[in-house]
XYZ file of C-alpha atoms in Angstrom:
530
model
C 185.867 107.427 -36.793
C 183.178 104.943 -37.898
C 184.449 101.415 -37.969
C 182.880 99.502 -40.797
C 184.402 96.041 -40.487
C 182.678 94.449 -43.574
C 183.950 97.165 -45.970
C 187.477 96.908 -44.628
C 187.411 93.012 -44.781
C 186.457 93.223 -48.390
C 189.161 95.743 -49.216
C 192.000 94.108 -47.375
C 191.228 90.363 -48.007
C 188.856 90.025 -50.953
C 187.157 86.743 -51.294
C 188.430 84.265 -53.825
C 185.907 83.110 -56.492
C 184.815 79.564 -56.420
C 184.880 76.890 -53.749
C 188.031 75.694 -51.916
C 187.628 72.224 -53.608
C 187.626 73.789 -57.042
C 190.596 75.844 -55.947
C 192.705 72.699 -55.361
C 191.137 70.394 -57.940
C 191.855 72.794 -60.949
C 195.464 73.491 -60.073
C 196.135 69.714 -59.251
C 194.744 68.755 -62.700
C 196.907 71.281 -64.451
C 199.993 70.125 -62.369
C 199.184 66.438 -63.446
C 199.132 67.511 -67.102
C 202.497 69.208 -66.649
C 203.916 66.157 -64.636
C 202.898 63.943 -67.567
C 204.899 65.998 -69.913
C 207.827 65.964 -67.649
C 207.943 62.351 -66.555
C 207.099 60.453 -69.847
C 210.411 59.342 -71.445
C 212.360 61.065 -68.549
C 215.258 58.650 -68.965
C 215.784 59.784 -72.585
C 218.063 60.572 -74.031
C 220.090 57.861 -72.313
C 223.146 60.040 -72.113
C 224.757 62.581 -69.865
C 223.338 65.884 -71.069
C 225.289 69.104 -71.018
C 226.279 70.057 -67.413
C 224.781 66.908 -65.884
C 228.257 65.611 -65.943
C 228.967 67.826 -62.962
C 225.870 67.831 -60.852
C 224.770 64.145 -61.097
C 228.368 63.079 -60.088
C 228.574 65.628 -57.247
C 225.062 64.488 -56.109
C 226.330 60.762 -55.966
C 229.363 61.929 -54.153
C 227.271 63.699 -51.561
C 224.867 60.789 -50.890
C 227.948 58.497 -50.711
C 230.482 60.553 -48.682
C 228.698 63.718 -47.585
C 231.030 65.985 -49.626
C 231.889 66.367 -53.259
C 235.028 64.371 -54.251
C 237.166 64.299 -57.316
C 236.272 61.693 -60.127
C 238.381 59.709 -62.497
C 239.294 61.376 -65.711
C 238.669 64.897 -66.835
C 236.943 66.749 -69.675
C 239.410 65.401 -72.308
C 239.121 61.925 -70.925
C 235.830 61.388 -69.023
C 236.495 58.026 -67.567
C 233.802 58.386 -64.951
C 231.197 59.325 -67.478
C 231.788 56.330 -69.517
C 231.733 54.017 -66.449
C 228.522 55.419 -65.194
C 226.717 54.838 -68.457
C 228.213 51.375 -68.453
C 226.768 50.732 -64.962
C 230.127 50.842 -63.217
C 230.178 53.104 -60.153
C 233.898 52.843 -59.453
C 234.241 56.483 -60.422
C 236.175 58.089 -57.526
C 239.892 58.801 -57.347
C 241.751 56.904 -54.601
C 243.689 59.015 -52.100
C 245.633 58.264 -48.992
C 243.877 61.171 -47.149
C 240.312 62.140 -47.562
C 241.181 65.723 -47.923
C 243.443 64.965 -50.909
C 240.376 63.811 -52.896
C 238.246 66.999 -52.073
C 236.772 68.619 -55.180
C 236.213 72.450 -55.433
C 232.702 73.173 -56.496
C 231.233 76.479 -57.488
C 227.774 76.126 -56.114
C 226.266 75.405 -52.601
C 225.152 71.728 -52.129
C 221.404 71.891 -51.647
C 220.405 71.303 -55.340
C 222.902 68.488 -55.617
C 221.468 66.866 -52.461
C 218.047 66.995 -53.986
C 219.355 65.339 -57.275
C 220.973 62.771 -55.004
C 217.575 61.758 -53.566
C 216.483 60.686 -57.031
C 219.815 58.725 -57.456
C 219.341 57.036 -54.064
C 215.819 56.043 -54.981
C 216.188 54.865 -58.549
C 219.824 54.383 -59.164
C 222.670 56.154 -60.963
C 220.971 56.368 -64.283
C 219.376 59.167 -66.338
C 215.953 58.568 -64.706
C 217.399 58.619 -61.309
C 219.497 61.834 -61.611
C 216.529 63.567 -63.366
C 213.795 62.486 -61.067
C 214.060 65.321 -58.533
C 214.147 67.928 -61.303
C 210.853 66.506 -62.719
C 209.414 66.534 -59.273
C 210.072 70.070 -58.486
C 209.100 71.155 -61.934
C 205.830 69.602 -61.495
C 205.381 71.033 -58.057
C 206.181 74.594 -59.370
C 203.274 74.326 -61.776
C 200.912 73.729 -58.738
C 202.479 76.532 -56.847
C 202.176 78.726 -59.850
C 198.452 77.918 -60.238
C 197.788 78.496 -56.479
C 199.706 81.789 -56.102
C 198.150 83.242 -59.278
C 194.770 82.170 -57.921
C 195.506 83.916 -54.707
C 196.737 87.051 -56.414
C 193.872 87.392 -58.906
C 191.160 85.813 -56.564
C 190.217 83.650 -59.614
C 190.493 79.890 -59.920
C 190.257 80.213 -63.729
C 193.179 82.646 -63.861
C 195.069 80.505 -61.491
C 194.760 77.470 -63.758
C 195.844 79.570 -66.686
C 199.039 80.528 -64.824
C 199.772 76.822 -64.207
C 198.904 75.791 -67.669
C 201.243 78.388 -69.277
C 204.107 77.460 -67.081
C 203.609 73.785 -68.064
C 203.803 74.733 -71.628
C 206.940 76.593 -71.419
C 209.790 74.949 -73.365
C 212.684 76.095 -71.067
C 210.837 75.073 -67.980
C 210.211 71.611 -69.627
C 213.813 71.080 -70.497
C 215.218 71.996 -67.138
C 212.544 69.864 -65.461
C 213.943 66.882 -67.523
C 217.653 67.691 -66.900
C 219.788 67.350 -63.722
C 221.056 71.014 -63.613
C 220.613 73.316 -60.570
C 218.496 76.039 -62.150
C 215.088 74.349 -61.871
C 215.670 73.909 -58.039
C 216.623 77.681 -57.786
C 213.410 78.457 -59.674
C 211.316 76.278 -57.386
C 212.577 77.720 -54.124
C 212.201 81.273 -55.324
C 208.675 80.681 -56.471
C 207.763 78.777 -53.192
C 209.263 81.697 -51.166
C 207.143 84.289 -53.204
C 204.034 82.161 -52.762
C 204.629 81.982 -49.006
C 204.917 85.747 -48.804
C 201.715 86.330 -50.788
C 199.959 83.944 -48.417
C 201.562 85.851 -45.439
C 200.229 89.107 -46.887
C 196.614 87.688 -46.708
C 197.360 86.177 -43.344
C 198.683 89.423 -41.708
C 195.774 91.547 -43.203
C 193.335 88.932 -41.886
C 194.834 89.394 -38.383
C 194.447 93.248 -38.715
C 190.893 93.001 -39.772
C 190.140 90.793 -36.785
C 191.982 93.263 -34.484
C 189.991 96.152 -36.055
C 186.724 94.434 -35.300
C 187.386 93.476 -31.586
C 190.083 95.797 -30.171
C 190.332 99.475 -29.293
C 192.038 101.612 -31.851
C 195.787 102.602 -31.293
C 198.069 104.765 -33.394
C 200.451 101.817 -34.192
C 197.974 98.969 -34.423
C 198.641 95.474 -33.031
C 201.608 93.176 -32.829
C 200.826 90.331 -35.263
C 202.742 87.538 -33.349
C 204.340 84.579 -34.904
C 203.928 84.643 -38.753
C 204.412 81.103 -40.022
C 204.121 81.943 -43.665
C 206.882 84.430 -43.545
C 209.089 82.105 -41.588
C 208.403 79.468 -44.400
C 209.238 82.159 -46.960
C 212.539 82.791 -45.279
C 213.368 79.121 -45.321
C 212.524 78.815 -48.952
C 214.594 81.708 -49.948
C 217.462 80.516 -47.893
C 217.052 77.132 -49.700
C 217.239 79.172 -52.986
C 220.624 80.664 -51.906
C 221.697 77.147 -50.911
C 221.112 76.110 -54.537
C 222.808 78.965 -56.199
C 224.131 82.141 -54.777
C 221.879 84.186 -57.194
C 218.953 83.515 -54.868
C 220.234 86.340 -52.724
C 218.916 88.815 -55.277
C 215.440 87.535 -54.694
C 215.822 87.255 -50.971
C 216.821 90.995 -50.602
C 213.994 92.082 -53.031
C 211.301 90.021 -51.375
C 212.301 90.964 -47.783
C 211.915 94.593 -48.644
C 208.628 93.947 -50.433
C 207.163 92.060 -47.427
C 207.993 94.971 -45.108
C 206.425 97.456 -47.515
C 203.301 95.237 -47.622
C 203.116 95.425 -43.795
C 203.332 99.172 -43.790
C 200.737 99.430 -46.505
C 198.334 97.111 -44.571
C 198.547 99.182 -41.514
C 197.990 102.323 -43.526
C 194.929 100.750 -45.213
C 193.376 100.022 -41.761
C 193.479 103.774 -41.119
C 196.104 103.888 -38.254
C 197.536 107.380 -37.450
C 201.132 106.039 -37.298
C 201.338 103.170 -39.729
C 204.976 103.326 -40.632
C 206.147 103.658 -37.022
C 203.857 100.682 -36.256
C 205.486 98.698 -39.059
C 208.941 99.786 -37.873
C 208.272 98.887 -34.240
C 206.175 95.679 -34.666
C 206.902 94.174 -38.180
C 210.589 95.065 -38.914
C 212.092 92.923 -36.081
C 210.183 89.816 -36.883
C 210.698 90.456 -40.623
C 214.430 90.693 -40.106
C 214.434 87.462 -38.127
C 212.352 85.652 -40.739
C 214.154 87.040 -43.769
C 217.679 87.167 -42.460
C 218.297 84.763 -39.642
C 216.090 81.937 -41.156
C 217.610 82.044 -44.514
C 221.182 82.180 -42.986
C 220.366 79.142 -40.831
C 218.983 77.278 -43.914
C 221.930 78.120 -46.132
C 224.383 77.021 -43.401
C 222.456 73.821 -42.686
C 222.775 72.801 -46.324
C 226.573 72.530 -45.770
C 226.156 69.970 -42.931
C 227.978 67.364 -44.903
C 230.901 69.570 -45.288
C 231.067 70.402 -41.599
C 230.599 66.824 -40.664
C 233.322 65.416 -42.855
C 237.055 65.843 -42.978
C 237.027 65.344 -46.764
C 235.570 68.651 -47.992
C 237.508 71.183 -49.973
C 239.424 73.547 -47.689
C 238.005 71.805 -44.610
C 241.162 72.234 -42.693
C 242.226 75.745 -44.015
C 241.502 77.469 -40.699
C 243.873 75.356 -38.691
C 246.510 75.237 -41.488
C 246.741 78.987 -41.477
C 246.801 79.410 -37.625
C 249.335 76.714 -36.271
C 249.161 76.358 -32.495
C 246.081 78.588 -32.252
C 243.921 78.036 -29.201
C 240.794 78.587 -31.185
C 238.129 76.036 -30.766
C 237.426 73.569 -33.403
C 234.194 75.081 -34.426
C 235.673 78.579 -35.032
C 238.361 76.937 -37.232
C 235.555 75.240 -39.115
C 233.725 78.498 -39.688
C 236.954 80.226 -40.826
C 237.616 77.527 -43.242
C 234.101 77.713 -44.633
C 234.104 81.479 -44.978
C 237.386 81.077 -46.838
C 235.795 78.610 -49.056
C 232.870 80.908 -49.891
C 235.440 83.649 -50.829
C 237.104 81.274 -53.213
C 233.736 80.484 -54.789
C 233.062 84.348 -55.082
C 236.542 84.630 -56.930
C 235.610 81.767 -59.210
C 232.198 83.345 -60.349
C 233.860 86.800 -60.762
C 236.523 85.343 -63.044
C 234.337 83.082 -65.210
C 235.074 84.343 -68.691
C 235.360 81.077 -70.808
C 233.958 81.288 -74.364
C 231.004 78.853 -75.048
C 229.162 78.715 -78.442
C 225.743 78.833 -76.583
C 226.604 81.738 -74.259
C 224.493 84.811 -74.515
C 223.940 88.198 -72.953
C 221.037 89.070 -70.544
C 219.369 91.622 -72.954
C 219.109 88.764 -75.443
C 217.263 86.406 -73.110
C 213.707 87.719 -73.273
C 213.682 87.534 -77.099
C 215.249 83.992 -77.111
C 218.114 85.094 -79.388
C 220.413 82.339 -78.453
C 219.250 79.021 -76.889
C 221.412 76.276 -75.382
C 222.005 73.100 -77.358
C 221.967 70.542 -74.432
C 222.229 67.366 -76.526
C 222.690 66.520 -80.125
C 224.403 63.145 -80.850
C 226.215 63.070 -84.148
C 226.243 59.276 -84.703
C 222.512 58.510 -85.255
C 222.119 55.907 -88.125
C 219.720 56.879 -90.944
C 217.476 53.880 -89.900
C 216.667 55.789 -86.816
C 214.312 58.108 -88.644
C 214.096 56.741 -92.153
C 215.977 59.653 -93.737
C 219.644 60.374 -94.733
C 220.297 62.380 -91.655
C 218.494 62.086 -88.216
C 218.192 64.335 -85.193
C 217.699 63.702 -81.533
C 217.974 67.037 -79.853
C 217.444 68.774 -76.531
C 217.288 72.466 -77.133
C 217.007 74.638 -74.074
C 214.746 77.310 -75.263
C 211.432 78.866 -74.118
C 208.157 78.659 -76.017
C 208.407 81.772 -78.214
C 204.631 82.618 -78.256
C 204.731 82.668 -74.465
C 207.872 84.662 -74.035
C 207.056 87.327 -76.618
C 203.552 87.656 -75.276
C 205.117 87.970 -71.775
C 207.506 90.786 -72.884
C 204.345 92.751 -74.041
C 202.555 91.964 -70.765
C 205.521 93.249 -68.788
C 205.360 96.542 -70.611
C 201.496 96.701 -70.021
C 202.254 95.839 -66.406
C 204.698 98.779 -66.011
C 201.916 101.162 -67.352
C 199.357 99.478 -65.085
C 201.644 99.981 -62.037
C 202.428 103.573 -62.849
C 198.734 104.434 -63.212
C 197.258 102.419 -60.175
C 200.195 101.375 -57.882
C 198.611 97.881 -57.871
C 200.508 95.725 -55.554
C 200.320 92.652 -57.735
C 201.887 94.533 -60.751
C 204.556 95.876 -58.430
C 205.409 92.508 -57.012
C 205.692 90.863 -60.330
C 207.861 93.548 -61.761
C 210.047 93.523 -58.691
C 210.557 89.711 -59.111
C 211.451 90.121 -62.798
C 213.919 92.807 -61.889
C 215.590 90.793 -59.119
C 216.010 87.843 -61.314
C 217.168 89.601 -64.555
C 218.713 92.950 -64.025
C 221.630 91.884 -61.790
C 223.074 89.893 -64.699
C 223.446 93.136 -66.571
C 226.204 94.116 -64.048
C 228.059 90.814 -64.562
C 227.791 91.208 -68.209
C 229.113 94.811 -68.355
C 231.499 94.790 -65.370
C 232.904 91.230 -65.475
C 232.085 90.013 -69.049
C 230.929 86.729 -67.392
C 229.877 83.703 -69.345
C 226.199 83.364 -69.140
C 223.433 81.350 -70.673
C 219.698 81.720 -71.427
C 218.662 79.179 -68.758
C 219.882 81.634 -66.091
C 216.473 83.282 -66.808
C 214.436 80.335 -65.522
C 213.729 81.750 -62.044
C 212.047 84.689 -63.916
C 209.831 82.611 -66.054
C 207.054 82.147 -63.463
C 206.852 85.873 -63.003
C 206.639 86.354 -66.817
C 203.772 83.860 -66.727
C 202.195 85.875 -63.791
C 202.520 89.076 -65.835
C 200.523 87.348 -68.665
C 197.869 86.188 -66.078
C 197.411 89.615 -64.597
C 197.009 91.119 -68.107
C 194.588 88.340 -68.852
C 192.631 89.360 -65.836
C 192.423 92.921 -67.192
C 191.324 91.659 -70.500
C 188.515 89.618 -68.943
C 187.332 92.526 -66.818
C 185.390 92.304 -63.603
C 182.542 89.814 -63.051
C 179.930 92.630 -63.460
C 181.491 93.887 -66.787
C 179.218 93.892 -69.871
C 178.786 90.420 -71.412
C 180.369 91.666 -74.655
C 183.458 92.692 -72.880
C 183.682 89.456 -71.078
C 183.227 87.504 -74.201
C 185.796 89.445 -76.106
C 188.313 89.162 -73.252
C 187.800 85.489 -72.969
C 188.243 84.997 -76.757
C 191.537 86.828 -76.577
C 192.866 84.888 -73.533
C 191.672 81.646 -75.004
C 193.291 82.372 -78.309
C 196.596 83.186 -76.603
C 196.567 79.817 -74.648
C 195.788 77.935 -77.850
C 198.698 79.609 -79.663
C 200.985 78.820 -76.904
C 199.763 75.256 -76.821
C 200.292 74.881 -80.591
C 203.759 76.502 -80.452
C 204.843 74.203 -77.552
C 203.604 71.044 -79.445
C 205.610 72.127 -82.621
C 208.815 72.570 -80.535
C 208.321 69.438 -78.319
C 210.385 67.074 -80.534
C 213.512 69.233 -80.118
C 212.825 69.835 -76.453
C 212.553 66.129 -75.559
C 215.087 64.247 -77.750
C 212.567 62.668 -79.947
C 214.141 61.135 -83.113
C 213.242 63.131 -86.174
C 214.743 63.997 -89.467
C 217.299 66.760 -89.572
C 215.007 68.569 -92.009
C 212.296 68.559 -89.271
C 214.963 69.816 -86.848
C 215.901 72.753 -89.106
C 212.247 73.535 -89.591
C 211.882 74.230 -85.941
C 214.802 76.756 -85.825
C 212.994 79.999 -85.438
C 215.814 82.304 -86.337
C 219.392 82.104 -87.742
C 221.011 82.648 -84.194
C 219.404 79.380 -83.056
C 221.414 77.496 -85.745
C 224.863 78.595 -84.498
C 225.004 75.565 -82.177
C 223.284 73.156 -84.514
C 225.293 70.307 -86.164
C 226.867 71.221 -89.585
């Protein structure tokens, strides 16, 4: 066999257009733009928005006691909420034993620890508890631009991906709200980006081996793979924010191993699949199983280190006189706690006026009204009725175009088996399709913002289709010009649509007539004030 190293290198690791400096400068500028949108007026509304009432208080409890503790009052009489807004942090119940004040929480602690960092830095106020969400929302724009650049080998398309994510309404709202979902999205996207980088890294190692080493049926061992280890840590962190991160972890682990086998096959090895099984699978299992498990468990360090966590002593209470070591009892208690959480999620059926079904999400049928005070005086906007809303909804022009792009991506993958189309479709499926099971089997309460981990991959679908529209560098000038005009028009329409919605995404004070004018469809109005 003739070994043409140059051709193989071009095929396995194509060069990226533009310089490395431009490859960083462009995405950083786009991220700066997105960061300005997310940080300006971050402390407004000066109120506890939607489910912030749970997560910002749990975060404060974590940085104070290491575990979540019960607060004064309840949903009917939110004493702790009123005290926080008045600057009084005497919000915890007093108990004789620490375990008596333990609070049962339905989600792992990492996202709340991240919220707590902002509270520790800037205080227990709206800016403080929203700071971390704005940081990771901004960083996700940078990651989006960089991973899109790597996948398309185009800095221009990478920057387009970052810009579109920056202009998504749902991403903006969750980047300005202390909920967990933006942190889930961030770690999922970071894990995916690490695996795409690992794909290039592994193929680069194979090309180097091909050039310098004798051929073998299986190919080489690739050694320690730092990007895949980082991916495992990121996806473990996603699971440590919300359990739904497990769907991405499983899907991406399989995807990474398929990429390994495909790379060995592309080199021309006689036994590529056996080579992947012998050399790649063991390390892949360690990186995508052991590392995530260790990351997830480490996020519970506060619970293990404290006597005040929920169910902390269950293991000992159910095995009196047991000679088991303390650590075994702790693990038993922890596993029992996880089973309680699973039971909670399976039995979550409470009605909410903003709840929706997963098949409604891509079309933005029912958004979530995060905030709408009913006591604004007419003087606030110069009209009889004023509005100051935070509506959790995506930018319609972006989402509807993304739905079409995903359909196009399916056709592209069926026709060409392009790995980029396959990876994007797999990520969308991992973040969206499991909710159909919970909707049909458990009739679970769900909301549109559960879709936020999928939004970066909807954007990526648009970027990939934009690359097809632009064509190759050597395409006819007329083709390139037509494609550029179409892509530019899409970006402009998304920008205008985002600008139009911005007042109801960021709690700007406007007239109620202006609020109603921005309600795209009748179903958006079901949660609106009467």
